[in-house]
């Protein structure tokens, strides 16, 4: 079926309504060429039910706020076309992200998620005497390359929603917070690695990851939290052997 032929046809949509308890509600939305999943949600809220709760901001893949489960898969909805999300399915099914408390409908509470970033010391620590001038960090240096590999995270929570270990152990820091920690471990300007490595090596830290790659498979930015976590595990062992950077 071509995009032109789809134009104007009605699309069947099932949307989760409620919080932890709720039900799917059926809607029909007019198909449009190059329509995104976020366009569909917006059409429903504007034209059919203004009480539908969901979250978005930038609409261009930068803010990380529009993530939902679309036909069983966590996705950024502003950059996901309906045709790609449907595949062979005749119905678009929308649910809130897994592993997050649901506020209402498609909106989840990100509070614990970002608390884990704080717990993993996912903030830049300049130290007691930060340099007065700009740092010069060679782009080709191994540490700069390792930091750059994970720096484009938009905090969407998709990896967190896809991680089975987060589902089993709600205290696990999770792939996004650990990926952030790894970028900072490799930031030569940062002075907070002792506390950071202690945080990510603790009971709910990086050793809980069992490397099944869901986070890396679904990250819409093409990042690889699995490898970042593997880096943290190596750094943890190096510290235990007295070979810390
Ligand atoms: S690789 Fe680790 S962090 Fe990523 S989804 Fe699997 S268990 Fe979770
Ligand atoms: S690592 Fe990827 S999937 Fe996880 S929060 Fe960052 S951008 Fe989203
Ligand atoms: S609305 Fe900002 S990433 Fe989708």
mmCIF file of C-alpha atoms in Angstrom, residues 76-178:
data_model
loop_
_atom_site.group_PDB
_atom_site.id
_atom_site.type_symbol
_atom_site.label_atom_id
_atom_site.label_comp_id
_atom_site.label_asym_id
_atom_site.label_seq_id
_atom_site.Cartn_x
_atom_site.Cartn_y
_atom_site.Cartn_z
ATOM 1 C CA UNK A 76 10.257 8.155 20.209
ATOM 2 C CA UNK A 77 6.908 8.991 18.705
ATOM 3 C CA UNK A 78 7.808 12.304 17.038
ATOM 4 C CA UNK A 79 10.364 10.527 14.827
ATOM 5 C CA UNK A 80 8.388 7.346 14.214
ATOM 6 C CA UNK A 81 6.192 7.241 11.128
ATOM 7 C CA UNK A 82 2.888 5.423 11.440
ATOM 8 C CA UNK A 83 3.680 3.186 8.488
ATOM 9 C CA UNK A 84 6.905 1.982 10.130
ATOM 10 C CA UNK A 85 5.240 1.427 13.492
ATOM 11 C CA UNK A 86 2.346 -0.552 12.030
ATOM 12 C CA UNK A 87 4.324 -3.049 10.009
ATOM 13 C CA UNK A 88 1.723 -5.650 9.054
ATOM 14 C CA UNK A 89 -0.659 -4.704 11.866
ATOM 15 C CA UNK A 90 -3.921 -2.939 10.940
ATOM 16 C CA UNK A 91 -4.087 -1.304 14.386
ATOM 17 C CA UNK A 92 -1.822 1.241 16.068
ATOM 18 C CA UNK A 93 -1.643 0.389 19.782
ATOM 19 C CA UNK A 94 -0.230 3.026 22.151
ATOM 20 C CA UNK A 95 0.788 2.444 25.772
ATOM 21 C CA UNK A 96 2.844 4.369 28.336
ATOM 22 C CA UNK A 97 6.513 3.416 28.777
ATOM 23 C CA UNK A 98 7.094 0.286 30.844
ATOM 24 C CA UNK A 99 9.105 0.387 34.087
ATOM 25 C CA UNK A 100 7.769 3.864 34.934
ATOM 26 C CA UNK A 101 4.818 4.772 37.165
ATOM 27 C CA UNK A 102 1.962 5.939 34.953
ATOM 28 C CA UNK A 103 0.648 9.392 35.787
ATOM 29 C CA UNK A 104 -2.274 9.100 33.400
ATOM 30 C CA UNK A 105 -2.880 7.657 29.926
ATOM 31 C CA UNK A 106 0.406 7.977 27.976
ATOM 32 C CA UNK A 107 2.235 10.227 30.465
ATOM 33 C CA UNK A 108 4.688 8.614 32.889
ATOM 34 C CA UNK A 109 6.457 9.889 35.992
ATOM 35 C CA UNK A 110 10.167 10.381 35.213
ATOM 36 C CA UNK A 111 11.081 11.304 38.811
ATOM 37 C CA UNK A 112 12.719 7.997 39.815
ATOM 38 C CA UNK A 113 14.465 7.777 36.455
ATOM 39 C CA UNK A 114 16.271 11.082 36.950
ATOM 40 C CA UNK A 115 16.834 10.350 40.644
ATOM 41 C CA UNK A 116 18.916 7.405 39.406
ATOM 42 C CA UNK A 117 21.026 9.765 37.294
ATOM 43 C CA UNK A 118 21.718 11.718 40.472
ATOM 44 C CA UNK A 119 22.448 8.497 42.393
ATOM 45 C CA UNK A 120 24.948 7.483 39.682
ATOM 46 C CA UNK A 121 26.653 10.909 40.057
ATOM 47 C CA UNK A 122 25.587 11.740 36.526
ATOM 48 C CA UNK A 123 26.546 15.397 36.847
ATOM 49 C CA UNK A 124 29.801 17.114 35.962
ATOM 50 C CA UNK A 125 31.997 17.640 39.025
ATOM 51 C CA UNK A 126 34.518 20.468 38.452
ATOM 52 C CA UNK A 127 36.418 19.909 41.712
ATOM 53 C CA UNK A 128 37.508 22.466 44.282
ATOM 54 C CA UNK A 129 39.747 24.386 41.879
ATOM 55 C CA UNK A 130 38.272 24.277 38.368
ATOM 56 C CA UNK A 131 40.529 25.431 35.550
ATOM 57 C CA UNK A 132 40.045 29.087 34.650
ATOM 58 C CA UNK A 133 40.531 28.517 30.910
ATOM 59 C CA UNK A 134 38.775 26.253 28.419
ATOM 60 C CA UNK A 135 40.034 22.685 28.496
ATOM 61 C CA UNK A 136 41.634 21.355 25.350
ATOM 62 C CA UNK A 137 40.626 17.699 24.894
ATOM 63 C CA UNK A 138 41.981 16.118 21.685
ATOM 64 C CA UNK A 139 39.032 14.663 19.710
ATOM 65 C CA UNK A 140 41.045 11.576 18.799
ATOM 66 C CA UNK A 141 42.030 10.702 22.375
ATOM 67 C CA UNK A 142 40.527 7.397 23.609
ATOM 68 C CA UNK A 143 38.809 9.027 26.567
ATOM 69 C CA UNK A 144 37.243 11.757 24.426
ATOM 70 C CA UNK A 145 36.015 9.129 21.975
ATOM 71 C CA UNK A 146 34.527 7.047 24.797
ATOM 72 C CA UNK A 147 32.800 10.101 26.258
ATOM 73 C CA UNK A 148 31.513 11.268 22.874
ATOM 74 C CA UNK A 149 30.053 7.819 22.140
ATOM 75 C CA UNK A 150 27.403 8.270 24.813
ATOM 76 C CA UNK A 151 27.011 12.027 25.057
ATOM 77 C CA UNK A 152 24.024 12.413 22.720
ATOM 78 C CA UNK A 153 21.572 10.851 25.182
ATOM 79 C CA UNK A 154 18.285 12.796 25.221
ATOM 80 C CA UNK A 155 16.959 11.221 28.434
ATOM 81 C CA UNK A 156 13.972 9.657 26.698
ATOM 82 C CA UNK A 157 13.800 6.618 29.005
ATOM 83 C CA UNK A 158 13.377 4.125 26.144
ATOM 84 C CA UNK A 159 16.369 2.036 27.246
ATOM 85 C CA UNK A 160 15.043 2.044 30.816
ATOM 86 C CA UNK A 161 11.653 0.846 29.573
ATOM 87 C CA UNK A 162 13.300 -1.928 27.537
ATOM 88 C CA UNK A 163 15.530 -3.286 30.319
ATOM 89 C CA UNK A 164 14.410 -6.532 31.967
ATOM 90 C CA UNK A 165 16.696 -5.967 34.941
ATOM 91 C CA UNK A 166 14.947 -2.660 35.696
ATOM 92 C CA UNK A 167 11.657 -4.587 35.589
ATOM 93 C CA UNK A 168 12.950 -7.187 38.052
ATOM 94 C CA UNK A 169 14.851 -4.854 40.367
ATOM 95 C CA UNK A 170 13.409 -1.342 40.623
ATOM 96 C CA UNK A 171 16.552 -0.176 42.470
ATOM 97 C CA UNK A 172 18.853 -0.984 39.521
ATOM 98 C CA UNK A 173 20.337 2.293 38.306
ATOM 99 C CA UNK A 174 19.544 1.322 34.724
ATOM 100 C CA UNK A 175 21.171 1.848 31.329
ATOM 101 C CA UNK A 176 20.602 5.602 30.920
ATOM 102 C CA UNK A 177 22.058 6.619 34.285
ATOM 103 C CA UNK A 178 24.999 4.240 33.844
#
